[in-house]
C-alpha atoms as one frame of an Amber mdcrd trajectory, in Angstrom:
protein
 118.940  78.786  96.226 115.722  80.781  96.458 114.541  83.012  93.595 111.284
  84.941  93.976 109.993  87.199  91.216 107.142  89.682  91.070 104.519  88.228
  88.666 104.500  91.557  86.785 108.063  90.869  85.595 107.956  87.174  84.678
 108.393  88.002  80.977 112.037  88.815  81.791 112.557  86.107  84.393 115.586
  84.517  82.711 117.468  87.801  82.314 116.704  88.851  85.884 117.867  85.495
  87.226 121.046  85.801  85.148 121.712  89.256  86.642 121.677  87.665  90.096
 123.746  84.616  89.204 126.358  86.581  87.228 126.292  89.787  89.230 130.091
  90.033  89.475 130.595  89.780  85.707 127.598  91.710  84.358 125.950  95.070
  84.893 127.139  98.650  85.304 128.549  99.739  88.648 126.312 102.318  90.310
 127.212 102.349  94.030 130.114 100.533  95.684 129.630 100.794  99.430 131.667
  99.333 102.255 128.945  96.753 102.906 126.730  96.560  99.836 127.055  97.041
  96.082 124.494  98.235  93.530 124.653  97.629  89.784 122.358  98.667  86.934
 121.128  96.252  84.236 119.249  96.993  81.011 116.564  94.297  80.866 113.521
  94.352  78.617 114.054  98.020  77.793 114.014  99.004  81.470 116.835  99.891
  83.860 116.942  97.386  86.723 118.650  98.255  89.998 120.233  95.191  91.674
 121.586  95.430  95.210 124.069  92.804  96.422 124.176  92.512 100.201 127.412
  91.801 102.027 127.881  88.123 102.973 126.807  87.976 106.645 129.013  86.714
 109.442 128.652  83.076 110.482 126.111  83.730 113.217 123.903  85.802 110.915
 124.232  83.200 108.169 122.437  80.798 110.507 119.953  83.420 111.662 118.995
  84.352 108.080 118.688  80.676 107.173 116.455  79.540 110.022 115.212  82.412
 112.214 114.790  85.631 110.271 114.158  86.633 106.649 117.221  87.939 104.807
 117.660  91.646 104.042 116.955  90.882 100.380 113.683  89.125 101.144 112.601
  91.829 103.603 113.391  94.548 101.043 111.204  92.807  98.456 108.298  92.046
 100.787 108.361  95.449 102.477 108.345  97.188  99.085 105.194  95.303  98.138
 103.561  96.321 101.412 104.533  99.963 100.951 102.978 100.065  97.495  99.816
  98.389  98.817  99.546 101.221 101.348 100.148 103.920  98.724 103.693 104.807
  99.846 106.252 105.507  97.124 109.174 103.142  96.586 110.850 101.804  93.427
 108.828  98.881  92.036 110.062  95.576  93.528 111.075  92.979  90.925 112.691
  89.999  92.626 115.061  88.702  95.277 117.629  85.912  95.241 119.236  83.954
  98.096 122.182  81.583  97.853 122.947  79.199 100.702 126.058  77.323 101.808
 126.495  74.540 104.331 126.217  76.926 107.266 123.450  79.208 106.015 122.853
  82.284 103.871 125.767  83.352 101.693 124.942  85.864  98.963 121.639  87.664
  98.534 120.296  90.225  96.076 117.296  92.519  95.686 116.139  93.908  92.335
 113.852  96.868  91.724 113.127  99.270  88.890 115.752 102.009  88.895 114.177
 105.262  90.028 115.408 108.551  88.584 115.382 111.411  91.093 116.402 115.037
  91.405 117.554 115.156  95.006 117.388 113.407  98.355 116.515 114.852 101.750
 120.290 115.197 102.296 120.449 118.103  99.822 117.858 119.961 101.911 120.145
 119.596 104.936 123.383 120.507 103.173 122.087 123.266 100.844 119.925 125.689
 102.870 119.199 127.829  99.785 118.179 124.867  97.609 115.410 126.090  95.261
 111.902 125.703  96.728 113.506 124.424  99.953 110.655 125.044 102.401 107.968
 123.808 100.019 109.843 120.526  99.441 110.356 120.117 103.193 106.657 120.655
 103.887 105.614 118.200 101.162 108.118 115.688 102.535 106.535 116.103 105.976
 103.117 115.405 104.446 104.574 112.232 102.928 105.896 111.188 106.349 102.492
 111.830 107.910 100.854 109.617 105.268 103.408 106.897 106.047 102.765 107.144
 109.786  98.993 107.096 109.287  99.485 103.801 107.443 101.328 102.452 110.507
 104.752 102.335 108.845 107.828 102.841 111.009 110.754 103.220 108.608 113.721
 102.482 110.866 116.339 103.678 108.366 114.617 107.043 107.979 117.892 108.895
 107.375 118.738 111.751 104.947 119.849 109.614 101.991 116.990 107.127 102.046
 114.247 109.254 100.515 114.532 110.001  96.796 112.727 113.144  95.651 111.449
 113.624  92.094 110.185 116.945  90.752 106.733 116.628  89.183 106.378 120.178
  87.877 104.309 123.083  89.209 106.231 122.945  92.523 104.982 119.417  93.222
 107.220 116.526  94.336 107.042 112.753  94.648 108.911 110.771  97.302 110.328
 107.246  97.211 111.727 105.260 100.132 114.834 103.130  99.538 116.989 100.832
 101.706 113.921  99.093 103.052 115.113  96.109 105.082 114.532  97.710 108.511
 110.843  98.458 108.919 107.972  97.739 111.309 104.247  97.894 110.669 101.803
  99.008 113.373  98.051  99.299 113.719  98.603 102.760 115.178 101.623 104.939
 115.933 101.795 107.236 118.946 102.904 110.817 118.424 106.089 110.057 120.370
 106.949 107.174 118.034 106.184 109.352 115.005 108.470 112.158 116.154 111.200
 109.727 117.145 110.978 108.288 113.627 111.747 111.757 112.196 114.593 112.531
 114.582 117.430 111.134 112.423 116.797 113.411 109.461 118.402 116.737 110.315
 120.275 118.434 113.162 119.139 121.862 111.924 116.688 123.531 114.278 115.066
 125.666 111.573 114.235 122.538 109.527 112.884 120.717 112.579 110.672 123.728
 113.304 109.192 123.712 109.780 108.579 119.954 109.896 106.921 120.180 113.313
 104.758 123.072 112.122 103.590 121.219 108.988 103.013 117.950 110.847 101.023
 119.777 113.534  98.754 121.370 110.907  97.927 118.013 109.319  97.598 116.109
 112.590  95.707 118.943 114.334  98.284 119.151 117.099  99.898 122.050 118.932
 102.912 123.114 116.850 105.021 124.243 119.819 104.478 121.016 121.724 105.262
 118.949 118.643 108.436 120.942 118.004 109.569 120.439 121.605 109.016 116.693
 121.272 110.758 116.383 117.898 113.658 118.597 118.940 114.179 116.562 122.125
 114.408 113.326 120.131 116.630 115.006 117.531 119.018 116.246 120.208 119.158
 112.806 121.826 119.927 111.164 118.494 122.650 113.695 117.636 124.309 113.290
 121.030 124.305 109.509 120.669 125.619 109.713 117.082 128.502 112.053 117.941
 129.378 109.991 121.023 129.744 106.920 118.805 131.903 108.903 116.368 134.214
 110.021 119.190 134.574 106.449 120.435 135.403 105.228 116.915 138.072 107.921
 116.532 139.662 106.999 119.863 139.717 103.310 118.896 141.302 104.084 115.515
 143.872 106.335 117.156 144.786 103.681 119.732 145.317 101.094 116.978 147.858
 103.258 115.111
């Protein structure tokens, strides 16, 4: 067993450890996914968000034991690095790993629960969402800041950015689902645009993002749009191709 806690939260170490060890019996269900589960715990007057990762297959149990950090550990360590670089994410509290004879079994990541008003997904699904373009432009500024810090967020998809209204048409952004990330000294413009290509299939949104990014980065807006739209189209084609294959497989199994 490995238990690592952020020194800022050691006053509640016992309760946090208990949340990991008795995850199945304690806490309030928040998200029950097909792979992972999230529960909320009231600890020390704060709401703690604990994510339980699915037990990996036998090969990955060995990999996470000897060759690669677990998703829980990466989530914790990447969150610390994001905050060091001034990028918003819920405050990391601790992670917990439990090992069997073969390798990693159960693993958990705890962070402060972050209230939010919307995610990027609402901007995609609700075109007339209040202050839509302003939020999208501020989100693009956030992405530029992230890229300038050399952060390639590989799960940069619509549900993984929480957006909190600050008042006076100002917004704060928080990255979640952090276990797939790379850090670079510099990021090329191609890599930056490719990193944004999973967010929306809507051309009008891509155009606004390219325009805002071009202003900040002092680039040609038309060229940047062409680049981002090309990557977006490639991603959408690949995504829908996978969906068609899955449907055919399911149909053949009936």
